PDB file of C-alpha atoms in Angstrom:
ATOM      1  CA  UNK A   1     197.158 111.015 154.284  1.00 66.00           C
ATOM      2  CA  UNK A   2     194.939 108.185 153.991  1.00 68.00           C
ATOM      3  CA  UNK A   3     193.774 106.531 156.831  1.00 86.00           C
ATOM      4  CA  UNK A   4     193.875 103.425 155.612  1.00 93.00           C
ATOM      5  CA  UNK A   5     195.389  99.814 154.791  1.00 94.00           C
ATOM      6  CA  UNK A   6     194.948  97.879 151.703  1.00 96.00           C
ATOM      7  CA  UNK A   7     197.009  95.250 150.302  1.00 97.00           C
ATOM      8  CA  UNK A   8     198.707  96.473 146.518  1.00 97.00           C
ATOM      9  CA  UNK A   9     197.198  93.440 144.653  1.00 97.00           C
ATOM     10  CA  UNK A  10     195.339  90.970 144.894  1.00 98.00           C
ATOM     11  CA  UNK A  11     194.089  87.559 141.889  1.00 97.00           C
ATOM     12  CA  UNK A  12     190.653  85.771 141.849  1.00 97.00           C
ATOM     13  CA  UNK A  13     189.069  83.477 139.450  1.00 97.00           C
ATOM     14  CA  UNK A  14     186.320  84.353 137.461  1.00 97.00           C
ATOM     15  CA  UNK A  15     183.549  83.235 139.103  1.00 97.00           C
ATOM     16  CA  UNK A  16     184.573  82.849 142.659  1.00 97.00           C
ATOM     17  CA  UNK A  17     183.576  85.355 145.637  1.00 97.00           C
ATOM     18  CA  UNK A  18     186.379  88.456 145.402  1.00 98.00           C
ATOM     19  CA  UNK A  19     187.051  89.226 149.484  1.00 98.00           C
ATOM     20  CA  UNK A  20     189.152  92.797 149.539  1.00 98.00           C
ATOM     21  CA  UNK A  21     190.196  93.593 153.329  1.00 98.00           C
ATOM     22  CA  UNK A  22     190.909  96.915 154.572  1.00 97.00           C
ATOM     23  CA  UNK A  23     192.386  97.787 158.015  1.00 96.00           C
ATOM     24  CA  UNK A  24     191.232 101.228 159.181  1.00 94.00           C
ATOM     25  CA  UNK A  25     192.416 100.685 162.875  1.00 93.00           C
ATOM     26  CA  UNK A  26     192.021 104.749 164.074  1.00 91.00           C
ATOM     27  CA  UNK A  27     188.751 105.268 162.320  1.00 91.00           C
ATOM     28  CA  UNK A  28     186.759 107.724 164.802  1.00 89.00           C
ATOM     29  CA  UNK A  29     183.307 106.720 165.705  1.00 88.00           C
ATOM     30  CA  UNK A  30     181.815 109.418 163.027  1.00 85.00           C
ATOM     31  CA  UNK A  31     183.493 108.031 160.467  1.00 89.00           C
ATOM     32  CA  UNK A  32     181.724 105.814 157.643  1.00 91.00           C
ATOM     33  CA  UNK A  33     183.746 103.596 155.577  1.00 94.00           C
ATOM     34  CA  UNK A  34     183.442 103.972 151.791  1.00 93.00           C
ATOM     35  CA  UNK A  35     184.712 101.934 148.870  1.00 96.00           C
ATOM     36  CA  UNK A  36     185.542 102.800 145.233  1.00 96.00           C
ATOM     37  CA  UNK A  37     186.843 101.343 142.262  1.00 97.00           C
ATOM     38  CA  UNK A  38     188.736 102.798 139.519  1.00 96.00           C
ATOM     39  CA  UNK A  39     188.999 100.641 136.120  1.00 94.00           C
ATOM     40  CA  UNK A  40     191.280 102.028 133.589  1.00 86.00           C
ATOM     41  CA  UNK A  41     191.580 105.994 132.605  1.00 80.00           C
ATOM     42  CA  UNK A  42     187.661 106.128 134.260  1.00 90.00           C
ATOM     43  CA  UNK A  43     186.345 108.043 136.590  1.00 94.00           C
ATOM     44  CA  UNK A  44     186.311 105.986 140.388  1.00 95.00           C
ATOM     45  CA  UNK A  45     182.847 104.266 140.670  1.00 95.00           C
ATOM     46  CA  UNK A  46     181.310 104.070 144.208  1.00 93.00           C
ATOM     47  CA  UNK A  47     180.269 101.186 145.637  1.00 96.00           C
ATOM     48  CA  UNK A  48     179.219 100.623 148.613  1.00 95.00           C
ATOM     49  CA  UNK A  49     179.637 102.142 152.278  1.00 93.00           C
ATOM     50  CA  UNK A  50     178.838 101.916 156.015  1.00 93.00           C
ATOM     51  CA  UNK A  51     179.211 102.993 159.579  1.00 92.00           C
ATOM     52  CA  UNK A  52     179.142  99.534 161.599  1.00 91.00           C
ATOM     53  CA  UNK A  53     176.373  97.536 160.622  1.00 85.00           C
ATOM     54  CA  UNK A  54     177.302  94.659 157.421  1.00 94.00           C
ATOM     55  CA  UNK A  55     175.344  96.574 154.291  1.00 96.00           C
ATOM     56  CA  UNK A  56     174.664  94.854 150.950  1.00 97.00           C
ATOM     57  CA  UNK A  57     173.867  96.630 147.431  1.00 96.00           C
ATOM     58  CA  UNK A  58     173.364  94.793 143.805  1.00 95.00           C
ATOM     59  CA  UNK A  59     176.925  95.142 143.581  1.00 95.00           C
ATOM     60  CA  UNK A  60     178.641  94.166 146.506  1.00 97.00           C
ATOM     61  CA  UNK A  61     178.741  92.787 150.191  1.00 98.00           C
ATOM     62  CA  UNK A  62     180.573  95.161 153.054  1.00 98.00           C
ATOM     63  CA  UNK A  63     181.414  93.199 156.552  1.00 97.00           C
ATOM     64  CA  UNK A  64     182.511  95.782 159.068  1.00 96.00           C
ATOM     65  CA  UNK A  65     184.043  93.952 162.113  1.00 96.00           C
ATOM     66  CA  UNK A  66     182.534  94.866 165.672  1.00 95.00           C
ATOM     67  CA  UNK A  67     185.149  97.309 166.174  1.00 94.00           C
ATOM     68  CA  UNK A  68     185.536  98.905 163.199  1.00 95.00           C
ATOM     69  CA  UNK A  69     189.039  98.536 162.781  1.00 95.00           C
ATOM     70  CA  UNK A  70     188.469  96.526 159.566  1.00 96.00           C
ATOM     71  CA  UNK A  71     186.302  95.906 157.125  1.00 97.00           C
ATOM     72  CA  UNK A  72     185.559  93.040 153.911  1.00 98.00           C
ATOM     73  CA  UNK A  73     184.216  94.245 149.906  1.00 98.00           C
ATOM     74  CA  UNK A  74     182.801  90.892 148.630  1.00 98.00           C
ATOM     75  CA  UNK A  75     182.234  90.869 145.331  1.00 98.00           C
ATOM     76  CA  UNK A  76     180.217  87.854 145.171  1.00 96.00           C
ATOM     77  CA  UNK A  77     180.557  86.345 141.832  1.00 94.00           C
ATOM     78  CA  UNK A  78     183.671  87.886 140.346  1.00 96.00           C
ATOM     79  CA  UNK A  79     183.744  88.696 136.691  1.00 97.00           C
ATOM     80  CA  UNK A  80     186.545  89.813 134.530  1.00 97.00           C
ATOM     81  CA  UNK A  81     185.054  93.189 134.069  1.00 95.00           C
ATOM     82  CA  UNK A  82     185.278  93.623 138.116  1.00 97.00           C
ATOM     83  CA  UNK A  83     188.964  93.706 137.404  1.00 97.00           C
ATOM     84  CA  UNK A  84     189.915  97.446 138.538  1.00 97.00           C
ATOM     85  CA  UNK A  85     191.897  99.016 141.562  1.00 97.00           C
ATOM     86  CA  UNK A  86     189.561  99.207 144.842  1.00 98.00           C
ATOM     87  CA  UNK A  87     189.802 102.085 147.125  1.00 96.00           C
ATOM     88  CA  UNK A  88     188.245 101.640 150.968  1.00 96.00           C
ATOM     89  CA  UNK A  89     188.197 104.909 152.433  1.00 92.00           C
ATOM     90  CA  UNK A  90     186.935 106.537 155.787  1.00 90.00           C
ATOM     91  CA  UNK A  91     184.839 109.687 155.680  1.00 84.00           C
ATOM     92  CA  UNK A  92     183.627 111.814 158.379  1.00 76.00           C
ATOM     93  CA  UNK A  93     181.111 114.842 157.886  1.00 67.00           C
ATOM     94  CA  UNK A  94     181.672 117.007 154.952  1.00 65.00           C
ATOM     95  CA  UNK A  95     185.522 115.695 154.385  1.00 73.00           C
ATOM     96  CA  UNK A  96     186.917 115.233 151.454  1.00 80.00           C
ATOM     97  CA  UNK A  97     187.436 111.515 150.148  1.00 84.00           C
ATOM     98  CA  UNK A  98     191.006 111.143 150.525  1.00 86.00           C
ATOM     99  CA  UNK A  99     192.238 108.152 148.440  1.00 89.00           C
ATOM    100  CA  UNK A 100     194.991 106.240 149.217  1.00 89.00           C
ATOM    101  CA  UNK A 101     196.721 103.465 146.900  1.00 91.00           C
ATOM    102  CA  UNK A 102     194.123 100.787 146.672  1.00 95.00           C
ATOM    103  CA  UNK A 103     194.061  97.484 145.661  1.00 97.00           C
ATOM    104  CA  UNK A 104     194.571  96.059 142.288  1.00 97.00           C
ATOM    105  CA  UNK A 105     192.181  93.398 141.710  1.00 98.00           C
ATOM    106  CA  UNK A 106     192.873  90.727 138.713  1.00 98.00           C
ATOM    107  CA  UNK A 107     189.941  88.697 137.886  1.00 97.00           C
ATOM    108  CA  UNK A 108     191.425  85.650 135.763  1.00 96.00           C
ATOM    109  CA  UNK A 109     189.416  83.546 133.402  1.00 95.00           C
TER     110      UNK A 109
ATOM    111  CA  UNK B   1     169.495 109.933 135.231  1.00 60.00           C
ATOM    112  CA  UNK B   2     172.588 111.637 133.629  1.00 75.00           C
ATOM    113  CA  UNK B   3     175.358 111.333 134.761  1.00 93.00           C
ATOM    114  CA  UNK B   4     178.289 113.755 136.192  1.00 96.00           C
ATOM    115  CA  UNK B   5     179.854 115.425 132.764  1.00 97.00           C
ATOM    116  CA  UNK B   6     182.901 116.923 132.441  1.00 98.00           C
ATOM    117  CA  UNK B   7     184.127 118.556 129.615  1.00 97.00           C
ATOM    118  CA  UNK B   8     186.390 118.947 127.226  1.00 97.00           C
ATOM    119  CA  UNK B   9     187.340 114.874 127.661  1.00 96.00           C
ATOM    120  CA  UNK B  10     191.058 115.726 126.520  1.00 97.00           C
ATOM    121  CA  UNK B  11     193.069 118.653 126.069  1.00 97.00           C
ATOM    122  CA  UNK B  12     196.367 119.983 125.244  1.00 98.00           C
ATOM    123  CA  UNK B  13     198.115 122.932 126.457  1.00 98.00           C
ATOM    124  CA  UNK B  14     201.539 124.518 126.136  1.00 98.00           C
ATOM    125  CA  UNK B  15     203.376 125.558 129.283  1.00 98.00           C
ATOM    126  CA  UNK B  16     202.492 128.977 130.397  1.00 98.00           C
ATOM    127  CA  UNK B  17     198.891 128.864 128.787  1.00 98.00           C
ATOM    128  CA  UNK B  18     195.782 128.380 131.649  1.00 98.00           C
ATOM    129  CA  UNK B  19     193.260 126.186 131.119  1.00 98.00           C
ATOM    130  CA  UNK B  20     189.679 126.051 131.893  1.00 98.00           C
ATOM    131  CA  UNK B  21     187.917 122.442 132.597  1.00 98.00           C
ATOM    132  CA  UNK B  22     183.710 122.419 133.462  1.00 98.00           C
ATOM    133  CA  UNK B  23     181.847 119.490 135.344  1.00 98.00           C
ATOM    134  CA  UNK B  24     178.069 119.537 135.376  1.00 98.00           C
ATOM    135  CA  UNK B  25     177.083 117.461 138.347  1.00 96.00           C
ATOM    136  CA  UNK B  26     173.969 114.736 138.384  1.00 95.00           C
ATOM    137  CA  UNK B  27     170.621 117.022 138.741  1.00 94.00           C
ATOM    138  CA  UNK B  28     169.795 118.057 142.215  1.00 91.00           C
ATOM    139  CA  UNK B  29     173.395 117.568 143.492  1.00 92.00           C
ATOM    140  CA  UNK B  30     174.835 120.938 145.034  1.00 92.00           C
ATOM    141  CA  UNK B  31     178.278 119.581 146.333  1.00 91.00           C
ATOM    142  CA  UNK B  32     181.215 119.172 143.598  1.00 94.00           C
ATOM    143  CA  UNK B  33     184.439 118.070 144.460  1.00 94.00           C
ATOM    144  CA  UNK B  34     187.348 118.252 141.962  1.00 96.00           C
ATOM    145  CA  UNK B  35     190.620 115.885 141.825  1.00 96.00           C
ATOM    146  CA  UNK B  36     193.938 115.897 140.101  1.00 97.00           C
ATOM    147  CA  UNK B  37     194.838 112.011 139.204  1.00 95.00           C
ATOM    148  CA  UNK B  38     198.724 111.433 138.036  1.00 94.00           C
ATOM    149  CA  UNK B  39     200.885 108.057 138.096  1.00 88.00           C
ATOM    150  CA  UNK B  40     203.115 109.568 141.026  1.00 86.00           C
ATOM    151  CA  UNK B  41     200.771 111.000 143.409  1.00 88.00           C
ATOM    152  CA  UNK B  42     197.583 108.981 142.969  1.00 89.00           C
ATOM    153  CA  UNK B  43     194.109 110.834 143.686  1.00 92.00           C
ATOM    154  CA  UNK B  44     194.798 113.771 145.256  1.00 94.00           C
ATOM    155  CA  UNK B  45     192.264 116.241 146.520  1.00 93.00           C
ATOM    156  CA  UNK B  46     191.732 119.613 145.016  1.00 96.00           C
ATOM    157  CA  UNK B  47     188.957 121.774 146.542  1.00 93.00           C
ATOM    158  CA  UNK B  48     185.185 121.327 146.781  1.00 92.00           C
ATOM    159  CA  UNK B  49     182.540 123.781 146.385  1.00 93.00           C
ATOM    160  CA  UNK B  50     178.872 123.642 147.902  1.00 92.00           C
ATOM    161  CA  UNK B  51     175.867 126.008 147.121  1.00 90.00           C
ATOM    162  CA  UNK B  52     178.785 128.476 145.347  1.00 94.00           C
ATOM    163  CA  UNK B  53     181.061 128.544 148.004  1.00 94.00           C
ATOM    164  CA  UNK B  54     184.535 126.967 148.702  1.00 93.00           C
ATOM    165  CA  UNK B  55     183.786 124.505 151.814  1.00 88.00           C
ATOM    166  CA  UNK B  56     187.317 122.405 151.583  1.00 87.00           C
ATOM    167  CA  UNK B  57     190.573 123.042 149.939  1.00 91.00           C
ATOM    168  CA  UNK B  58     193.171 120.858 148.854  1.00 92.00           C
ATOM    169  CA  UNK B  59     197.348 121.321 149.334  1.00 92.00           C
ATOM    170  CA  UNK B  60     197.605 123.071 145.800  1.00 96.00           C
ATOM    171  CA  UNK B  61     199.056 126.385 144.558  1.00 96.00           C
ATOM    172  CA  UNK B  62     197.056 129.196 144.019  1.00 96.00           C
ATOM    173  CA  UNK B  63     197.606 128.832 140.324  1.00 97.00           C
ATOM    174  CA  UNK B  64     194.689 126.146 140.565  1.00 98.00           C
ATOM    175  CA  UNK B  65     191.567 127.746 141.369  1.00 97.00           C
ATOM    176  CA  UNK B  66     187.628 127.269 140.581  1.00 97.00           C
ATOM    177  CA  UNK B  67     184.237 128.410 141.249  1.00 97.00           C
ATOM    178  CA  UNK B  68     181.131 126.912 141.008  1.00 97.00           C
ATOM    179  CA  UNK B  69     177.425 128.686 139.777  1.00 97.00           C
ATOM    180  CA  UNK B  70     173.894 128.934 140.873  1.00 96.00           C
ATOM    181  CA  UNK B  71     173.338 125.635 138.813  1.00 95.00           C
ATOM    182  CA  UNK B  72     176.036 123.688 140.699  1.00 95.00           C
ATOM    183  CA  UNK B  73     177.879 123.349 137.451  1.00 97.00           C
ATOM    184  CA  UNK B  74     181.399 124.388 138.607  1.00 98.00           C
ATOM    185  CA  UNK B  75     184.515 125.211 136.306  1.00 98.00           C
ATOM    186  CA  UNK B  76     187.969 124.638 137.869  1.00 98.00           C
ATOM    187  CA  UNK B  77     191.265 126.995 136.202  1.00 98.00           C
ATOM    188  CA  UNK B  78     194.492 126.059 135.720  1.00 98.00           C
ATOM    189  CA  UNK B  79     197.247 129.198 135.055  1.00 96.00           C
ATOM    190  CA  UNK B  80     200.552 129.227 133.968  1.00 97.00           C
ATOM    191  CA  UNK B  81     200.636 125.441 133.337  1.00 98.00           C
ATOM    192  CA  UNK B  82     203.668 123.726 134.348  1.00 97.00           C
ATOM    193  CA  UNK B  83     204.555 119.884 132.796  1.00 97.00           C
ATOM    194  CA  UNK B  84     203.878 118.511 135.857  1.00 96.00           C
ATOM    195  CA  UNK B  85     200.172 119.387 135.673  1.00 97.00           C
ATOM    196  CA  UNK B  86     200.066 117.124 133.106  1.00 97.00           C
ATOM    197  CA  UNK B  87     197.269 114.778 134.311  1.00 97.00           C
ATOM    198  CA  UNK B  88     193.632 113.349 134.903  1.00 97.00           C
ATOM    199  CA  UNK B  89     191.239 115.844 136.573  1.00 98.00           C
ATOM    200  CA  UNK B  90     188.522 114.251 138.139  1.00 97.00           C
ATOM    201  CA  UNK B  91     185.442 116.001 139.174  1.00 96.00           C
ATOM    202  CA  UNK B  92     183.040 114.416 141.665  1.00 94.00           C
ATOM    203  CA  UNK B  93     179.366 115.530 142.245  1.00 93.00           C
ATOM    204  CA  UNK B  94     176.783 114.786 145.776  1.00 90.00           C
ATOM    205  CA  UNK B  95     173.707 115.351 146.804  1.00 87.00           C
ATOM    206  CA  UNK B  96     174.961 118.102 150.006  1.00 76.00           C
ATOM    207  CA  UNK B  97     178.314 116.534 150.636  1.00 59.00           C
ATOM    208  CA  UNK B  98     177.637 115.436 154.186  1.00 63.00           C
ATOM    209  CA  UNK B  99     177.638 112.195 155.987  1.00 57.00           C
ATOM    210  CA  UNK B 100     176.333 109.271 154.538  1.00 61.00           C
ATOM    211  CA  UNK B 101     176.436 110.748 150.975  1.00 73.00           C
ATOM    212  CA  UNK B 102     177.789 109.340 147.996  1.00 85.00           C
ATOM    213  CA  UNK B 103     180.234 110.928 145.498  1.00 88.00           C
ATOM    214  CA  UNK B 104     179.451 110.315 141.715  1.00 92.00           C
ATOM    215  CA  UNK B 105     182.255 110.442 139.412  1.00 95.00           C
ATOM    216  CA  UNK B 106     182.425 111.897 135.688  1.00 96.00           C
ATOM    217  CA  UNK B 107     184.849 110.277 133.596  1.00 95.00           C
ATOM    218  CA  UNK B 108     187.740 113.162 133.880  1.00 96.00           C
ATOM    219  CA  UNK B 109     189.386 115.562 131.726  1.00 97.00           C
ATOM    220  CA  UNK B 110     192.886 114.520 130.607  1.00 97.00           C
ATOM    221  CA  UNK B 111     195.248 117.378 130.104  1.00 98.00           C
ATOM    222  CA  UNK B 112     198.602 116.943 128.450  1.00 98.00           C
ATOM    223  CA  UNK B 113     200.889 120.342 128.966  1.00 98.00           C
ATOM    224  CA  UNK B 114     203.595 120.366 126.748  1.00 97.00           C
TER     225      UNK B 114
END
């Protein structure tokens, strides 16, 4: 099962700062957290992931809180091709991604 | 670089038949993960193989199965297809599979069993 919480959907504007929260509140202290995104019928692209420091790529922003038990995907500048499902996931050594339901994102003109 | 490629991109089977899918992982990757995508269950896990060998298996029958070669390319099988394994295989290629490694994804193999 996954060890995680996301909410089933979520809207932003085009334009504005997309914040997707995850709760992952018995994530083990060897365990990174990992996000994804699936648009339609495609394969899940990675984006972004981290153990407990806040990490930043060209595509996104991930805030990990102090004690792990949540963590923020900011997309900063939403566009309407970010619209997709988003999958945060925890990951320990050589386990297998284990994807729960995600979040469906809506990025509206 | 090119991506992960899986192949064929959509096939259809009749119950009973097996199947064979292949994914070719990004160069220099040895870890390849497959997964089995439907409406119902989401993104399920299947197995994943590393440096030819079967590290992690998934809650499947035996009727799925796969194998991967000295290349890393890796072939998963499908026998006696039932309707219900109607759906998108996934296959997911990384550099060793361990910590702090990201997965790549190919764009899937959608199989329709009729």
């Amino acid at each position: 099962d996954a060890k995680t919480t996301q909410p089933p959907s979520m809207d932003c504007a085009e334009g504005r700062a997309a914040n997707l929260p995850c709760n992952h509140s018995t994530i083990s202290g060897n365990e990174y957290v990992y996000w994804y995104r699936q648009i339609h019928s495609q394969g899940p692209q990675y984006i972004i992931h981290g153990l407990k420091n806040n990490e930043t790529n060209e595509m996104a922003s991930l805030i990990i809180t102090e004690d792990r038990k949540s963590s923020t995907l900011i997309l900063p500048h939403a566009t309407l091709r970010d619209t997709a499902v988003y999958y945060c996931i925890v990951r320990a050594f050589s386990q297998k991604l284990v994807f729960g339901q995600g979040t469906r994102l809506t990025i509206n003109p | 670089k090119a991506g992960v490629t899986q192949t064929p991109r959509y096939l259809i089977k009749t119950r009973g038949q097996q199947v064979t899918l292949s994914c070719s992982p990004i160069s220099g990757h040895r870890s390849v993960s497959w997964y089995q995508q439907t409406p119902g269950q989401g993104l399920q896990f299947l197995f994943e193989y590393f440096s030819e060998t079967q590290r992690n298996k998934g809650n499947f029958p035996g009727r799925f199965s796969g194998r991967q070669f000295s290349n890393s390319r890796s072939e998963m099988n499908v026998s006696t297809l039932e309707l219900g394994d109607s759906a998108l295989y996934l296959c997911a290629s990384s550099l060793d599979g361990r910590l702090n490694t990201e997965a790549f994804f190919g764009q899937g193999t959608r199989l329709t069993v009729v």
